[in-house]
């Protein structure tokens, strides 16, 4: 943007020069229409899509969130091992707290009163034996429950297996009970407290909305249609909303995602910024590729009676609920606006390229247009258009 | 960018054509000044804002971090249930480890020696009764502590409630002790070890800075002014820096955010890349919307004496500290630089549009300018400016 | 983009005007070559870098993932405290589950049978004493194990220290055993189940690939060359792949990162979207700045015998494995494509600026070119080029 070869001459004079490109106006309906049409398309794209849909005029920020959960409910089980037993939160939520997720025990295989001693390994490759020669002292691998002592003993009346040093009695490789022991977990409720923050806009909100009061909170349960703002969820509802059958899922366990979406347009009133809840099963359950299904954890309760340590081993099947908080907030900001305008203008430039090409290639009087548009100068001075006009293109009329 | 209608003729010749737009230089102080001014504004924006402030010339990467924490300190409590008792880390940090967060027990309601048996439900809707007819055998809901047996028994001398099968004695719905039992938690300290990584730039650093040695680390405590580099924090200080009163917070519990910010300009020396710590309360505490305040967890310690299982149920109020690590690193990169220049140039284009409009609409000799700027060609050959000059606009002088 | 000063006259006519800039074609090999070369460079950059490398034509989304882990393996230890003892998952994974990470105990200092009583504090500043006068009743700080009772008693035959109320016997400040007790942890295996989702493209996948069947899964172990798709990892392999010696790391513990990268080009067949595993040590271990090394947690098992509560305090050194799931998926989308084209065109504009400058400053016939390119108009009518030609620049020939 300088006044060309003359810069050297006088900067000050040059400074006040305003350079604007010379323009050839082609006054032709067809071209004009084409031109305007192209421009309209581009403008429509810029305004309609970039500005309106993508909110290109907004600066955005992603959410920061903090989640705490509180599960409520009790279940009654009746098993040979444990007899009649009540399960409450302290029993079935393991560990008592996690960040952004909680685990609810729904089914279990319990092996009570294990002690560190010797017993017969469960039958299987590497453990079934006929004599001590089949057992290697000190041998163990990840598929075994203990360290072999080298002896071969009766596992049952029919079978002999290697003796192992382990927590005995060993856990049996049983399938989990079906129906699940804690089938009532379906009716447990969880209160999810979620506070979010958009640091860039210093905006804070929580999913317990201002109009929610304690009395409502004490008895409401989330329902997409009737109670969309209640932050208390029935586990069974979460599963069914995700299209899962809770009871089936409870048998082998699984992982559920509780997605909280906070999409906020902060150019609008704050009260419009609301969480929306969606539920999805996160672990795989497609039947034709269902290796290693479900979700379970092993944990033990340790006791000591008379110096001797014993434990109850629990293989706990359950559902882990992961609370995922998403969200983007947008607020008008001049920078992205200008950026998008800039990019838009560049696209408007495209229109001229396209039109020029059409005009100078297809229009009837393209020759004439191009003569007006282009001036030619060679290394040895100006060339008249006529000169550069290729002979033999056979123009009848040539002005 | 081709030489128009002649492309077809000779590509090679065309190839060496350089097309540059013809320019009309308007040598007028007013226009010139306007033009330069607009350009200056745009340039100022591009350079000042995009480049300097937003560092538009840098490629950025977000932080990956790993956090481990270690809490230290002991507290002495004296309660009727437990008598004189010392609390150390293994007692008050539950669970012993979490990812990016830790929970410190500050207050608790303990219900010792619970066993699975029958007792009177706490009074309340659905439990108070006058005779067995008011109690449904096997009935329970999330507000009850157990499963009703169907009998109606004395809860106290005055009240009768339904008998339930539950962990008895039941937890009393008491408010948490105030002042909190573990008020001394205020003086606990936590060592936060944080290693970060910017994968794109293969840059690693940790919050234990190179100049920090073991002896200093063994006795320092973070203080924004005197010890800003010490990664050991006093819980009380964290709360007060966040503008909270630790003792008040400790009663019902809460969630504190420990934010570690790693904003690094990697074009600068590495030693300039330092963590900054800020503290914020994450859970809601605004008085006029304070439903479901604080944070507490229920957990139990299980015992077995003579085959009979019993447990101590603890409703633990406490503060969960969530360590959030943020950060963006920037380093010069040609791509975003060019991108910003491109957008900037597009904006410079705007200037001409604006100036043209002003010149051709408001300037005294706009007629003259536009005659120079525009040439007109219709479908039927070149139109002289005069021809297109509308009659009746009443120009006195017309060159 | 309007027909200048004439807008006012007739909008309709104006509407059909198509304005295209007048162009001066300089037919010169040198300039032409330069021009084409610059354009080539810019185009190469746009196409090669932005489109091919950076896939600028794609819309991108970041991964959402859910991870569950299952550790297998047993270890045998033989210590004076515990005698011969088997460790299985329930013993060495603490807590039984975490989100996106798991902790494996590799080494420990155990302090069995602690009870709440009085004993002599470990020697050290603030605890060693000669008489009761050196001990403050009720005094304690974060470096002490209990609350001083005010008495000064024998710690050993030689030493006297203040008596404290604490969990006695106190934990000894011993170094962790070397070699580590659970050295066999090296051979433990972990099954990492990871399901990912790209919400924007509604694309789900898991790291147990379709072609993996149960029988393979039951016996495979990850190996970068032979079994790259097996999601079962040997802890020892993870360490060695990260360039660490497991046994050394196991002594003081540490933090390992298991990075799962899901970079997917969804314009390609889905089966091409595969996870890649990399392993990195996250905690610092550089020798010259190795303060507070390793990773350990304190936890306790609580027992009650005859009403009296006791506990086994464990200072557990171990390795925490953090599973970090990264990834970006790209799929063709028109918006980013246009955005990049726009920015690219703006850059192409640069080329003309550069060439103009060169042409009008260095070329032999710059004068001539500029005369053709520029027309001058002042406030008082058109200025012929000659007029503005500065006298004294001494041009011999002037056309």
PDB file of N, CA and C in Angstrom, chain C residues 119-181:
ATOM      1  N   UNK C 119       3.099 -44.276  74.931  1.00  0.00           N
ATOM      2  CA  UNK C 119       4.421 -44.861  74.734  1.00  0.00           C
ATOM      3  C   UNK C 119       5.426 -43.751  74.460  1.00  0.00           C
ATOM      4  N   UNK C 120       6.675 -44.142  74.342  1.00  0.00           N
ATOM      5  CA  UNK C 120       7.744 -43.154  74.166  1.00  0.00           C
ATOM      6  C   UNK C 120       7.829 -42.737  72.707  1.00  0.00           C
ATOM      7  N   UNK C 121       7.819 -41.422  72.488  1.00  0.00           N
ATOM      8  CA  UNK C 121       7.935 -40.868  71.132  1.00  0.00           C
ATOM      9  C   UNK C 121       9.275 -41.271  70.534  1.00  0.00           C
ATOM     10  N   UNK C 122       9.316 -41.397  69.224  1.00  0.00           N
ATOM     11  CA  UNK C 122      10.599 -41.658  68.559  1.00  0.00           C
ATOM     12  C   UNK C 122      11.548 -40.497  68.839  1.00  0.00           C
ATOM     13  N   UNK C 123      12.823 -40.804  69.029  1.00  0.00           N
ATOM     14  CA  UNK C 123      13.789 -39.726  69.303  1.00  0.00           C
ATOM     15  C   UNK C 123      13.817 -38.730  68.158  1.00  0.00           C
ATOM     16  N   UNK C 124      14.099 -37.472  68.474  1.00  0.00           N
ATOM     17  CA  UNK C 124      14.181 -36.445  67.433  1.00  0.00           C
ATOM     18  C   UNK C 124      14.033 -35.079  68.073  1.00  0.00           C
ATOM     19  N   UNK C 125      14.218 -34.003  67.303  1.00  0.00           N
ATOM     20  CA  UNK C 125      14.045 -32.665  67.880  1.00  0.00           C
ATOM     21  C   UNK C 125      12.643 -32.522  68.451  1.00  0.00           C
ATOM     22  N   UNK C 126      12.535 -32.022  69.685  1.00  0.00           N
ATOM     23  CA  UNK C 126      11.223 -31.829  70.283  1.00  0.00           C
ATOM     24  C   UNK C 126      10.701 -33.034  71.022  1.00  0.00           C
ATOM     25  N   UNK C 127      11.426 -34.170  70.957  1.00  0.00           N
ATOM     26  CA  UNK C 127      10.924 -35.339  71.682  1.00  0.00           C
ATOM     27  C   UNK C 127      11.954 -35.878  72.678  1.00  0.00           C
ATOM     28  N   UNK C 128      13.230 -35.814  72.322  1.00  0.00           N
ATOM     29  CA  UNK C 128      14.245 -36.285  73.282  1.00  0.00           C
ATOM     30  C   UNK C 128      14.235 -35.387  74.524  1.00  0.00           C
ATOM     31  N   UNK C 129      14.371 -36.018  75.659  1.00  0.00           N
ATOM     32  CA  UNK C 129      14.255 -35.236  76.890  1.00  0.00           C
ATOM     33  C   UNK C 129      15.131 -35.843  77.978  1.00  0.00           C
ATOM     34  N   UNK C 130      15.377 -35.062  78.999  1.00  0.00           N
ATOM     35  CA  UNK C 130      16.106 -35.576  80.171  1.00  0.00           C
ATOM     36  C   UNK C 130      15.155 -35.678  81.354  1.00  0.00           C
ATOM     37  N   UNK C 131      14.168 -34.769  81.396  1.00  0.00           N
ATOM     38  CA  UNK C 131      13.176 -34.832  82.481  1.00  0.00           C
ATOM     39  C   UNK C 131      11.843 -34.309  81.967  1.00  0.00           C
ATOM     40  N   UNK C 132      10.826 -34.426  82.766  1.00  0.00           N
ATOM     41  CA  UNK C 132       9.486 -33.988  82.363  1.00  0.00           C
ATOM     42  C   UNK C 132       9.430 -32.537  81.970  1.00  0.00           C
ATOM     43  N   UNK C 133      10.403 -31.773  82.489  1.00  0.00           N
ATOM     44  CA  UNK C 133      10.367 -30.347  82.171  1.00  0.00           C
ATOM     45  C   UNK C 133      10.520 -30.114  80.667  1.00  0.00           C
ATOM     46  N   UNK C 134      11.167 -31.062  79.956  1.00  0.00           N
ATOM     47  CA  UNK C 134      11.374 -30.896  78.508  1.00  0.00           C
ATOM     48  C   UNK C 134      10.130 -31.227  77.697  1.00  0.00           C
ATOM     49  N   UNK C 135       9.129 -31.792  78.378  1.00  0.00           N
ATOM     50  CA  UNK C 135       7.945 -32.237  77.623  1.00  0.00           C
ATOM     51  C   UNK C 135       6.745 -31.368  77.989  1.00  0.00           C
ATOM     52  N   UNK C 136       6.075 -30.853  76.979  1.00  0.00           N
ATOM     53  CA  UNK C 136       4.907 -29.988  77.220  1.00  0.00           C
ATOM     54  C   UNK C 136       3.647 -30.834  77.129  1.00  0.00           C
ATOM     55  N   UNK C 137       2.819 -30.838  78.165  1.00  0.00           N
ATOM     56  CA  UNK C 137       1.595 -31.616  78.143  1.00  0.00           C
ATOM     57  C   UNK C 137       0.685 -31.101  77.032  1.00  0.00           C
ATOM     58  N   UNK C 138       0.171 -31.998  76.206  1.00  0.00           N
ATOM     59  CA  UNK C 138      -0.754 -31.603  75.147  1.00  0.00           C
ATOM     60  C   UNK C 138      -0.079 -31.090  73.902  1.00  0.00           C
ATOM     61  N   UNK C 139       1.254 -30.979  73.937  1.00  0.00           N
ATOM     62  CA  UNK C 139       1.962 -30.461  72.765  1.00  0.00           C
ATOM     63  C   UNK C 139       2.038 -31.514  71.657  1.00  0.00           C
ATOM     64  N   UNK C 140       1.866 -31.066  70.434  1.00  0.00           N
ATOM     65  CA  UNK C 140       2.135 -31.949  69.295  1.00  0.00           C
ATOM     66  C   UNK C 140       2.306 -31.096  68.047  1.00  0.00           C
ATOM     67  N   UNK C 141       3.114 -31.566  67.126  1.00  0.00           N
ATOM     68  CA  UNK C 141       3.195 -30.901  65.829  1.00  0.00           C
ATOM     69  C   UNK C 141       3.207 -31.972  64.744  1.00  0.00           C
ATOM     70  N   UNK C 142       3.273 -31.505  63.502  1.00  0.00           N
ATOM     71  CA  UNK C 142       3.039 -32.448  62.397  1.00  0.00           C
ATOM     72  C   UNK C 142       4.190 -33.445  62.259  1.00  0.00           C
ATOM     73  N   UNK C 143       5.323 -33.171  62.978  1.00  0.00           N
ATOM     74  CA  UNK C 143       6.436 -34.119  62.864  1.00  0.00           C
ATOM     75  C   UNK C 143       6.366 -35.200  63.942  1.00  0.00           C
ATOM     76  N   UNK C 144       5.394 -35.098  64.850  1.00  0.00           N
ATOM     77  CA  UNK C 144       5.290 -36.040  65.969  1.00  0.00           C
ATOM     78  C   UNK C 144       4.183 -37.065  65.706  1.00  0.00           C
ATOM     79  N   UNK C 145       4.269 -38.156  66.419  1.00  0.00           N
ATOM     80  CA  UNK C 145       3.298 -39.230  66.222  1.00  0.00           C
ATOM     81  C   UNK C 145       2.128 -39.161  67.193  1.00  0.00           C
ATOM     82  N   UNK C 146       2.243 -38.343  68.236  1.00  0.00           N
ATOM     83  CA  UNK C 146       1.166 -38.302  69.219  1.00  0.00           C
ATOM     84  C   UNK C 146       1.188 -37.021  70.027  1.00  0.00           C
ATOM     85  N   UNK C 147       0.327 -36.994  71.022  1.00  0.00           N
ATOM     86  CA  UNK C 147       0.213 -35.815  71.874  1.00  0.00           C
ATOM     87  C   UNK C 147       0.970 -36.086  73.167  1.00  0.00           C
ATOM     88  N   UNK C 148       1.891 -35.188  73.500  1.00  0.00           N
ATOM     89  CA  UNK C 148       2.734 -35.411  74.684  1.00  0.00           C
ATOM     90  C   UNK C 148       1.905 -35.383  75.961  1.00  0.00           C
ATOM     91  N   UNK C 149       2.249 -36.290  76.864  1.00  0.00           N
ATOM     92  CA  UNK C 149       1.543 -36.341  78.144  1.00  0.00           C
ATOM     93  C   UNK C 149       2.270 -35.498  79.192  1.00  0.00           C
ATOM     94  N   UNK C 150       3.516 -35.116  78.906  1.00  0.00           N
ATOM     95  CA  UNK C 150       4.274 -34.299  79.851  1.00  0.00           C
ATOM     96  C   UNK C 150       5.309 -35.104  80.615  1.00  0.00           C
ATOM     97  N   UNK C 151       5.273 -36.431  80.485  1.00  0.00           N
ATOM     98  CA  UNK C 151       6.256 -37.266  81.187  1.00  0.00           C
ATOM     99  C   UNK C 151       7.432 -37.579  80.267  1.00  0.00           C
ATOM    100  N   UNK C 152       8.571 -37.862  80.867  1.00  0.00           N
ATOM    101  CA  UNK C 152       9.769 -38.212  80.104  1.00  0.00           C
ATOM    102  C   UNK C 152      10.169 -39.627  80.480  1.00  0.00           C
ATOM    103  N   UNK C 153      10.122 -40.542  79.537  1.00  0.00           N
ATOM    104  CA  UNK C 153      10.345 -41.956  79.872  1.00  0.00           C
ATOM    105  C   UNK C 153      11.428 -42.556  78.988  1.00  0.00           C
ATOM    106  N   UNK C 154      11.837 -43.770  79.360  1.00  0.00           N
ATOM    107  CA  UNK C 154      12.884 -44.474  78.615  1.00  0.00           C
ATOM    108  C   UNK C 154      12.347 -44.871  77.245  1.00  0.00           C
ATOM    109  N   UNK C 155      13.049 -44.460  76.157  1.00  0.00           N
ATOM    110  CA  UNK C 155      12.728 -44.960  74.830  1.00  0.00           C
ATOM    111  C   UNK C 155      13.525 -46.240  74.602  1.00  0.00           C
ATOM    112  N   UNK C 156      14.788 -46.158  74.968  1.00  0.00           N
ATOM    113  CA  UNK C 156      15.637 -47.352  74.949  1.00  0.00           C
ATOM    114  C   UNK C 156      16.504 -47.296  76.194  1.00  0.00           C
ATOM    115  N   UNK C 157      17.363 -48.269  76.346  1.00  0.00           N
ATOM    116  CA  UNK C 157      18.230 -48.253  77.535  1.00  0.00           C
ATOM    117  C   UNK C 157      19.017 -46.960  77.578  1.00  0.00           C
ATOM    118  N   UNK C 158      19.418 -46.474  76.419  1.00  0.00           N
ATOM    119  CA  UNK C 158      20.283 -45.284  76.410  1.00  0.00           C
ATOM    120  C   UNK C 158      19.481 -43.994  76.372  1.00  0.00           C
ATOM    121  N   UNK C 159      18.366 -43.983  75.583  1.00  0.00           N
ATOM    122  CA  UNK C 159      17.680 -42.728  75.299  1.00  0.00           C
ATOM    123  C   UNK C 159      16.403 -42.576  76.120  1.00  0.00           C
ATOM    124  N   UNK C 160      16.099 -41.312  76.461  1.00  0.00           N
ATOM    125  CA  UNK C 160      14.809 -40.970  77.054  1.00  0.00           C
ATOM    126  C   UNK C 160      14.068 -40.030  76.107  1.00  0.00           C
ATOM    127  N   UNK C 161      12.779 -40.232  75.921  1.00  0.00           N
ATOM    128  CA  UNK C 161      11.972 -39.315  75.088  1.00  0.00           C
ATOM    129  C   UNK C 161      10.661 -39.038  75.805  1.00  0.00           C
ATOM    130  N   UNK C 162       9.957 -37.999  75.330  1.00  0.00           N
ATOM    131  CA  UNK C 162       8.683 -37.635  75.926  1.00  0.00           C
ATOM    132  C   UNK C 162       7.663 -38.740  75.665  1.00  0.00           C
ATOM    133  N   UNK C 163       6.831 -38.980  76.657  1.00  0.00           N
ATOM    134  CA  UNK C 163       5.763 -39.947  76.473  1.00  0.00           C
ATOM    135  C   UNK C 163       4.654 -39.272  75.658  1.00  0.00           C
ATOM    136  N   UNK C 164       4.073 -40.040  74.746  1.00  0.00           N
ATOM    137  CA  UNK C 164       2.972 -39.494  73.959  1.00  0.00           C
ATOM    138  C   UNK C 164       1.777 -40.421  74.032  1.00  0.00           C
ATOM    139  N   UNK C 165       0.587 -39.810  73.890  1.00  0.00           N
ATOM    140  CA  UNK C 165      -0.638 -40.586  73.700  1.00  0.00           C
ATOM    141  C   UNK C 165      -0.775 -40.787  72.207  1.00  0.00           C
ATOM    142  N   UNK C 166      -0.789 -42.037  71.772  1.00  0.00           N
ATOM    143  CA  UNK C 166      -0.752 -42.288  70.320  1.00  0.00           C
ATOM    144  C   UNK C 166      -1.149 -43.723  70.047  1.00  0.00           C
ATOM    145  N   UNK C 167      -1.115 -44.082  68.744  1.00  0.00           N
ATOM    146  CA  UNK C 167      -1.259 -45.473  68.366  1.00  0.00           C
ATOM    147  C   UNK C 167       0.084 -46.145  68.677  1.00  0.00           C
ATOM    148  N   UNK C 168       0.141 -46.949  69.705  1.00  0.00           N
ATOM    149  CA  UNK C 168       1.406 -47.564  70.097  1.00  0.00           C
ATOM    150  C   UNK C 168       1.351 -49.058  69.812  1.00  0.00           C
ATOM    151  N   UNK C 169       2.457 -49.702  69.500  1.00  0.00           N
ATOM    152  CA  UNK C 169       3.788 -49.112  69.294  1.00  0.00           C
ATOM    153  C   UNK C 169       3.823 -48.193  68.086  1.00  0.00           C
ATOM    154  N   UNK C 170       4.700 -47.178  68.148  1.00  0.00           N
ATOM    155  CA  UNK C 170       4.807 -46.207  67.056  1.00  0.00           C
ATOM    156  C   UNK C 170       5.435 -46.845  65.822  1.00  0.00           C
ATOM    157  N   UNK C 171       5.111 -46.280  64.687  1.00  0.00           N
ATOM    158  CA  UNK C 171       5.763 -46.710  63.455  1.00  0.00           C
ATOM    159  C   UNK C 171       7.224 -46.289  63.502  1.00  0.00           C
ATOM    160  N   UNK C 172       8.096 -47.207  63.125  1.00  0.00           N
ATOM    161  CA  UNK C 172       9.528 -46.851  63.091  1.00  0.00           C
ATOM    162  C   UNK C 172       9.828 -46.187  61.770  1.00  0.00           C
ATOM    163  N   UNK C 173      10.643 -45.169  61.806  1.00  0.00           N
ATOM    164  CA  UNK C 173      10.960 -44.437  60.580  1.00  0.00           C
ATOM    165  C   UNK C 173      11.952 -45.169  59.702  1.00  0.00           C
ATOM    166  N   UNK C 174      11.734 -46.473  59.515  1.00  0.00           N
ATOM    167  CA  UNK C 174      12.695 -47.267  58.747  1.00  0.00           C
ATOM    168  C   UNK C 174      12.603 -46.958  57.258  1.00  0.00           C
ATOM    169  N   UNK C 175      13.706 -47.228  56.559  1.00  0.00           N
ATOM    170  CA  UNK C 175      13.639 -47.229  55.098  1.00  0.00           C
ATOM    171  C   UNK C 175      12.861 -48.452  54.648  1.00  0.00           C
ATOM    172  N   UNK C 176      12.279 -48.369  53.477  1.00  0.00           N
ATOM    173  CA  UNK C 176      11.537 -49.538  52.987  1.00  0.00           C
ATOM    174  C   UNK C 176      12.492 -50.685  52.688  1.00  0.00           C
ATOM    175  N   UNK C 177      12.029 -51.934  52.858  1.00  0.00           N
ATOM    176  CA  UNK C 177      12.870 -53.090  52.552  1.00  0.00           C
ATOM    177  C   UNK C 177      13.385 -53.029  51.119  1.00  0.00           C
ATOM    178  N   UNK C 178      14.634 -53.445  50.932  1.00  0.00           N
ATOM    179  CA  UNK C 178      15.184 -53.525  49.588  1.00  0.00           C
ATOM    180  C   UNK C 178      15.945 -54.825  49.486  1.00  0.00           C
ATOM    181  N   UNK C 179      15.652 -55.777  48.638  1.00  0.00           N
ATOM    182  CA  UNK C 179      14.634 -55.756  47.583  1.00  0.00           C
ATOM    183  C   UNK C 179      13.218 -55.665  48.145  1.00  0.00           C
ATOM    184  N   UNK C 180      12.271 -55.145  47.337  1.00  0.00           N
ATOM    185  CA  UNK C 180      10.905 -54.958  47.804  1.00  0.00           C
ATOM    186  C   UNK C 180      10.238 -56.266  48.176  1.00  0.00           C
ATOM    187  N   UNK C 181       9.324 -56.213  49.141  1.00  0.00           N
ATOM    188  CA  UNK C 181       8.671 -57.438  49.602  1.00  0.00           C
ATOM    189  C   UNK C 181       7.884 -58.108  48.486  1.00  0.00           C
TER     190      UNK C 181
END
